[in-house]
mmCIF file of C-alpha atoms and ligand atoms in Angstrom:
data_model
loop_
_atom_site.group_PDB
_atom_site.id
_atom_site.type_symbol
_atom_site.label_atom_id
_atom_site.label_comp_id
_atom_site.label_asym_id
_atom_site.label_seq_id
_atom_site.Cartn_x
_atom_site.Cartn_y
_atom_site.Cartn_z
ATOM 1 C CA MET A 80 -26.908 38.371 23.285
ATOM 2 C CA ILE A 81 -25.338 41.672 23.160
ATOM 3 C CA ARG A 82 -27.897 44.662 22.390
ATOM 4 C CA ALA A 83 -26.046 48.032 23.682
ATOM 5 C CA VAL A 84 -22.835 49.012 24.722
ATOM 6 C CA CYS A 85 -21.756 51.375 27.128
ATOM 7 C CA LEU A 86 -19.079 53.250 26.792
ATOM 8 C CA ASP A 87 -16.981 55.738 29.408
ATOM 9 C CA ILE A 88 -15.443 59.393 28.184
ATOM 10 C CA ASP A 89 -12.191 59.774 30.216
ATOM 11 C CA ASP A 90 -9.190 58.318 28.874
ATOM 12 C CA THR A 91 -11.492 55.664 27.145
ATOM 13 C CA LEU A 92 -12.757 57.417 24.290
ATOM 14 C CA VAL A 93 -11.143 60.724 25.202
ATOM 15 C CA ASP A 94 -7.106 61.187 25.893
ATOM 16 C CA PHE A 95 -8.432 63.350 29.461
ATOM 17 C CA ALA A 96 -5.074 62.451 31.321
ATOM 18 C CA THR A 97 -2.432 63.902 28.017
ATOM 19 C CA SER A 98 -4.312 67.398 27.802
ATOM 20 C CA ALA A 99 -5.208 67.409 31.917
ATOM 21 C CA ARG A 100 -1.991 67.451 32.460
ATOM 22 C CA SER A 101 -1.036 69.923 29.957
ATOM 23 C CA ALA A 102 -3.417 72.126 31.004
ATOM 24 C CA VAL A 103 -2.642 72.127 34.641
ATOM 25 C CA ALA A 104 1.593 72.550 33.836
ATOM 26 C CA ALA A 105 0.186 75.291 31.688
ATOM 27 C CA MET A 106 -1.291 77.550 35.028
ATOM 28 C CA ILE A 107 1.286 76.891 37.199
ATOM 29 C CA GLY A 108 5.153 76.700 34.992
ATOM 30 C CA ARG A 109 5.264 73.844 35.825
ATOM 31 C CA ASP A 110 4.916 69.357 35.534
ATOM 32 C CA ASP A 111 5.140 67.638 38.937
ATOM 33 C CA MET A 112 2.349 68.323 40.576
ATOM 34 C CA TRP A 113 -0.223 66.059 38.223
ATOM 35 C CA PRO A 114 -0.190 63.870 41.333
ATOM 36 C CA ALA A 115 -2.022 66.238 43.726
ATOM 37 C CA TRP A 116 -3.640 67.820 41.468
ATOM 38 C CA GLU A 117 -5.473 63.898 40.462
ATOM 39 C CA ARG A 118 -6.158 64.082 44.544
ATOM 40 C CA VAL A 119 -7.672 67.127 45.018
ATOM 41 C CA THR A 120 -10.105 66.351 41.446
ATOM 42 C CA GLU A 121 -10.892 63.457 43.474
ATOM 43 C CA GLU A 122 -12.340 65.443 45.906
ATOM 44 C CA HIS A 123 -13.791 68.113 44.547
ATOM 45 C CA VAL A 124 -15.595 65.992 42.443
ATOM 46 C CA ALA A 125 -17.620 63.231 44.272
ATOM 47 C CA ARG A 126 -18.517 66.920 46.226
ATOM 48 C CA ALA A 127 -19.793 68.243 42.924
ATOM 49 C CA ILE A 128 -21.888 64.711 42.024
ATOM 50 C CA ALA A 129 -23.056 64.678 45.402
ATOM 51 C CA GLY A 130 -24.669 67.983 44.438
ATOM 52 C CA GLU A 131 -22.844 69.877 46.964
ATOM 53 C CA ILE A 132 -21.227 72.335 45.171
ATOM 54 C CA ASP A 133 -22.190 72.851 41.638
ATOM 55 C CA TYR A 134 -19.846 72.548 38.545
ATOM 56 C CA ASP A 135 -18.279 75.909 38.080
ATOM 57 C CA THR A 136 -18.327 76.306 42.155
ATOM 58 C CA MET A 137 -16.019 72.753 41.771
ATOM 59 C CA ARG A 138 -13.566 73.657 39.678
ATOM 60 C CA ARG A 139 -12.691 77.102 41.826
ATOM 61 C CA ALA A 140 -12.489 75.398 44.633
ATOM 62 C CA ARG A 141 -10.533 72.883 43.626
ATOM 63 C CA THR A 142 -8.066 75.348 42.081
ATOM 64 C CA LYS A 143 -7.627 76.937 45.360
ATOM 65 C CA ALA A 144 -6.118 73.926 46.784
ATOM 66 C CA PHE A 145 -4.347 72.608 44.694
ATOM 67 C CA LEU A 146 -2.361 76.031 43.977
ATOM 68 C CA ALA A 147 -2.641 75.680 48.260
ATOM 69 C CA ASP A 148 -0.928 72.829 48.144
ATOM 70 C CA CYS A 149 1.887 74.417 45.889
ATOM 71 C CA GLY A 150 2.280 77.147 48.371
ATOM 72 C CA ALA A 151 0.712 79.757 46.234
ATOM 73 C CA LEU A 152 -1.425 81.736 48.975
ATOM 74 C CA LEU A 153 -3.677 83.402 46.206
ATOM 75 C CA ASP A 154 -6.209 85.878 46.342
ATOM 76 C CA ASP A 155 -10.084 85.101 44.752
ATOM 77 C CA ASP A 156 -9.591 86.992 41.906
ATOM 78 C CA LEU A 157 -5.679 86.007 40.269
ATOM 79 C CA ILE A 158 -7.807 81.942 41.424
ATOM 80 C CA VAL A 159 -10.825 83.002 38.771
ATOM 81 C CA ARG A 160 -8.943 83.779 36.344
ATOM 82 C CA MET A 161 -6.057 81.315 36.613
ATOM 83 C CA GLU A 162 -7.898 78.309 37.026
ATOM 84 C CA ASP A 163 -10.588 80.386 33.751
ATOM 85 C CA ARG A 164 -7.500 79.893 31.543
ATOM 86 C CA ARG A 165 -6.066 77.153 32.431
ATOM 87 C CA LEU A 166 -10.258 76.103 31.122
ATOM 88 C CA ALA A 167 -9.809 77.725 28.161
ATOM 89 C CA PHE A 168 -6.453 75.925 27.980
ATOM 90 C CA LEU A 169 -8.505 71.811 28.768
ATOM 91 C CA ASN A 170 -11.049 73.431 26.002
ATOM 92 C CA GLN A 171 -8.889 73.670 23.037
ATOM 93 C CA THR A 172 -7.080 69.885 23.767
ATOM 94 C CA TRP A 173 -9.176 67.953 24.336
ATOM 95 C CA ARG A 174 -9.034 64.935 21.337
ATOM 96 C CA THR A 175 -10.203 61.467 21.068
ATOM 97 C CA PHE A 176 -7.929 58.563 21.453
ATOM 98 C CA ASP A 177 -6.781 57.591 17.381
ATOM 99 C CA ASP A 178 -8.973 54.296 17.894
ATOM 100 C CA ALA A 179 -12.626 55.480 19.532
ATOM 101 C CA VAL A 180 -13.837 56.909 16.205
ATOM 102 C CA PRO A 181 -14.007 53.699 14.146
ATOM 103 C CA CYS A 182 -14.997 51.780 17.052
ATOM 104 C CA LEU A 183 -17.993 54.311 17.207
ATOM 105 C CA GLU A 184 -18.839 53.801 13.643
ATOM 106 C CA TRP A 185 -18.440 49.405 14.024
ATOM 107 C CA LEU A 186 -20.888 50.166 16.876
ATOM 108 C CA ARG A 187 -23.662 51.932 15.169
ATOM 109 C CA SER A 188 -22.459 50.420 11.919
ATOM 110 C CA ALA A 189 -22.451 46.679 13.662
ATOM 111 C CA GLY A 190 -26.955 48.073 15.112
ATOM 112 C CA PHE A 191 -25.997 48.269 18.285
ATOM 113 C CA LEU A 192 -27.162 50.528 20.759
ATOM 114 C CA ILE A 193 -24.679 52.828 22.582
ATOM 115 C CA GLY A 194 -23.966 54.724 25.546
ATOM 116 C CA ALA A 195 -21.779 56.663 27.823
ATOM 117 C CA ILE A 196 -21.800 56.647 31.337
ATOM 118 C CA THR A 197 -18.818 59.269 32.816
ATOM 119 C CA ASN A 198 -18.138 60.356 36.193
ATOM 120 C CA SER A 199 -18.350 64.239 34.428
ATOM 121 C CA THR A 200 -19.549 66.663 37.068
ATOM 122 C CA GLY A 201 -21.984 68.927 34.116
ATOM 123 C CA ALA A 202 -23.455 68.884 30.935
ATOM 124 C CA HIS A 203 -20.078 70.762 30.084
ATOM 125 C CA GLN A 204 -19.455 66.689 29.249
ATOM 126 C CA ARG A 205 -22.157 66.812 26.716
ATOM 127 C CA ASP A 206 -21.038 69.903 25.239
ATOM 128 C CA LYS A 207 -17.735 68.121 24.800
ATOM 129 C CA LEU A 208 -18.894 65.662 23.256
ATOM 130 C CA ALA A 209 -20.364 67.038 20.386
ATOM 131 C CA ARG A 210 -17.110 69.924 19.904
ATOM 132 C CA LEU A 211 -15.360 66.436 19.441
ATOM 133 C CA GLY A 212 -18.085 65.575 17.183
ATOM 134 C CA ILE A 213 -18.924 62.308 18.171
ATOM 135 C CA ALA A 214 -21.789 63.078 20.469
ATOM 136 C CA GLU A 215 -24.362 62.024 17.926
ATOM 137 C CA TYR A 216 -22.677 57.722 18.423
ATOM 138 C CA PHE A 217 -24.501 58.236 21.232
ATOM 139 C CA ASP A 218 -28.775 57.209 22.349
ATOM 140 C CA THR A 219 -27.779 58.622 25.524
ATOM 141 C CA VAL A 220 -24.716 60.431 27.741
ATOM 142 C CA VAL A 221 -25.611 59.189 31.345
ATOM 143 C CA ILE A 222 -23.776 61.928 33.744
ATOM 144 C CA ALA A 223 -23.208 61.108 37.816
ATOM 145 C CA GLY A 224 -23.278 64.767 37.754
ATOM 146 C CA GLU A 225 -26.378 65.251 36.732
ATOM 147 C CA ILE A 226 -28.106 61.956 38.483
ATOM 148 C CA GLY A 227 -26.617 62.333 42.164
ATOM 149 C CA CYS A 228 -23.958 58.944 41.885
ATOM 150 C CA GLY A 229 -21.265 57.836 39.819
ATOM 151 C CA LYS A 230 -19.620 54.432 39.037
ATOM 152 C CA PRO A 231 -19.898 52.528 40.235
ATOM 153 C CA ASP A 232 -23.139 52.754 42.082
ATOM 154 C CA PRO A 233 -25.197 50.443 40.527
ATOM 155 C CA VAL A 234 -27.657 52.844 39.804
ATOM 156 C CA ILE A 235 -25.881 54.976 36.855
ATOM 157 C CA PHE A 236 -25.817 51.319 35.142
ATOM 158 C CA ALA A 237 -29.138 50.971 36.201
ATOM 159 C CA THR A 238 -29.981 54.725 34.733
ATOM 160 C CA ALA A 239 -28.085 53.883 31.521
ATOM 161 C CA ALA A 240 -29.793 50.860 31.036
ATOM 162 C CA LYS A 241 -33.271 51.761 31.558
ATOM 163 C CA GLN A 242 -32.886 55.068 29.506
ATOM 164 C CA LEU A 243 -31.995 51.787 26.351
ATOM 165 C CA ASP A 244 -34.894 49.742 27.093
ATOM 166 C CA VAL A 245 -32.154 47.190 27.263
ATOM 167 C CA PRO A 246 -31.454 45.013 30.113
ATOM 168 C CA PRO A 247 -28.214 45.141 31.837
ATOM 169 C CA GLU A 248 -27.277 41.462 31.121
ATOM 170 C CA GLN A 249 -27.926 42.388 27.506
ATOM 171 C CA ILE A 250 -25.383 45.474 27.952
ATOM 172 C CA VAL A 251 -21.699 45.811 27.691
ATOM 173 C CA HIS A 252 -19.539 48.546 29.853
ATOM 174 C CA VAL A 253 -15.403 49.430 28.655
ATOM 175 C CA GLY A 254 -13.426 51.714 30.389
ATOM 176 C CA ASP A 255 -10.620 52.181 31.834
ATOM 177 C CA ARG A 256 -10.704 51.674 35.224
ATOM 178 C CA LEU A 257 -10.987 48.411 36.335
ATOM 179 C CA ASP A 258 -12.828 48.926 39.729
ATOM 180 C CA LEU A 259 -15.026 51.986 38.874
ATOM 181 C CA ASP A 260 -15.836 50.626 35.130
ATOM 182 C CA ALA A 261 -15.094 46.679 34.724
ATOM 183 C CA VAL A 262 -16.629 45.964 38.204
ATOM 184 C CA GLY A 263 -18.401 48.190 39.519
ATOM 185 C CA ALA A 264 -20.401 47.433 35.230
ATOM 186 C CA ARG A 265 -20.126 43.260 36.219
ATOM 187 C CA ASP A 266 -21.711 44.360 40.069
ATOM 188 C CA ALA A 267 -24.773 46.063 38.015
ATOM 189 C CA GLY A 268 -25.901 42.826 36.038
ATOM 190 C CA MET A 269 -24.162 44.479 33.171
ATOM 191 C CA HIS A 270 -20.711 42.848 31.431
ATOM 192 C CA GLY A 271 -18.050 44.299 32.184
ATOM 193 C CA ILE A 272 -14.503 44.761 30.240
ATOM 194 C CA TRP A 273 -11.891 47.111 31.273
ATOM 195 C CA LEU A 274 -9.427 48.886 28.556
ATOM 196 C CA ASP A 275 -6.604 48.842 30.146
ATOM 197 C CA ARG A 276 -3.990 50.710 27.621
ATOM 198 C CA ALA A 277 -1.257 50.070 29.536
ATOM 199 C CA ALA A 278 -1.238 46.958 29.191
ATOM 200 C CA GLY A 279 0.163 46.302 32.161
ATOM 201 C CA ALA A 280 -1.979 45.234 34.927
ATOM 202 C CA GLU A 281 -4.356 41.705 35.495
ATOM 203 C CA PRO A 282 -7.568 42.166 37.119
ATOM 204 C CA GLY A 283 -7.182 38.751 38.804
ATOM 205 C CA GLU A 284 -10.185 37.055 40.679
ATOM 206 C CA ARG A 285 -13.223 39.847 38.681
ATOM 207 C CA ALA A 286 -14.701 37.545 36.362
ATOM 208 C CA VAL A 287 -14.387 40.807 33.665
ATOM 209 C CA HIS A 288 -12.654 41.070 29.951
ATOM 210 C CA VAL A 289 -9.455 42.922 29.581
ATOM 211 C CA ILE A 290 -8.421 44.430 25.976
ATOM 212 C CA THR A 291 -5.257 46.959 25.996
ATOM 213 C CA SER A 292 -7.058 49.620 22.967
ATOM 214 C CA LEU A 293 -10.530 50.546 21.309
ATOM 215 C CA GLU A 294 -9.689 48.042 18.351
ATOM 216 C CA ALA A 295 -10.113 44.796 19.928
ATOM 217 C CA LEU A 296 -14.252 45.356 20.774
ATOM 218 C CA PRO A 297 -15.190 44.261 18.026
ATOM 219 C CA LYS A 298 -13.573 40.870 18.492
ATOM 220 C CA LEU A 299 -13.924 40.244 21.561
ATOM 221 C CA LEU A 300 -17.583 40.871 20.621
ATOM 222 C CA VAL A 301 -18.228 38.339 17.870
ATOM 223 C CA SER A 302 -16.294 36.114 20.221
ATOM 224 C CA GLU A 303 -17.471 35.994 23.268
ATOM 225 C CA PHE A 304 -20.419 37.138 22.927
ATOM 226 C CA ARG A 305 -23.669 36.678 20.090
ATOM 227 C CA THR A 306 -23.630 40.264 17.994
ATOM 228 C CA PRO A 307 -26.271 40.871 16.218
ATOM 229 C CA PRO A 308 -26.963 40.083 13.008
ATOM 230 C CA THR A 309 -26.301 42.815 11.366
ATOM 231 C CA VAL A 310 -23.010 42.857 11.959
ATOM 232 C CA VAL A 311 -21.126 44.369 9.589
ATOM 233 C CA PRO A 312 -18.147 42.615 7.131
ATOM 234 C CA SER A 313 -14.050 42.463 9.071
ATOM 235 C CA GLN A 314 -12.909 44.560 6.980
ATOM 236 C CA GLN A 315 -15.160 47.167 7.912
ATOM 237 C CA ARG A 316 -14.117 46.991 11.116
ATOM 238 C CA CYS A 317 -11.549 48.545 13.269
ATOM 239 C CA ARG A 318 -8.115 48.625 11.689
HETATM 240 MG MG1 MG B 430 -12.690 57.268 32.332
#
């Protein structure tokens, strides 16, 4: 019996990449540096999650390193202004995927506890959920930057299970990263589901379920897992 469903946030519920890519392009006036931004972000977010630097220090150091990669050696005041403009742009452009809210509605109607497990660096992730109007759906939100470790570390999944007061084997976790989300959850004793929105890859021999949209989650929960008896009629499920 599955009693709880956890979901990743960025690129699972929220179209993070589109907003973030647009914000970077708006900051530098070109759209070809996204891979460099992703690389620099990975390095700096890891330091923030480990507690070496706080969120605001991280994002300014990241932008400084990124601009240096672009060949722009600017003074710190200008870098701070550029980064603050990028963040403001980002905060105005977040949006959920079209399948996110219907899925959350279905999960709640079906009687599941709902958790979020995110590798974000801090409390601003809660602000994002509130701003998008989806914070109310979650019984718990576990943020890597707040506990000092991120997915795929089993500690973050165990933290969510403890906060939900549900054993890991009764929890499904869904996320867009095969390694961090689906395999990480599986290795932590949960049921891992890979949300492969690009529908382009094979999970191989990793023993995780694969869906290509959140519309498919209710059907998977009903067909592959035993859902709670309060499950709603099919016509009320995700469209
Ligand atoms: Mg994600």
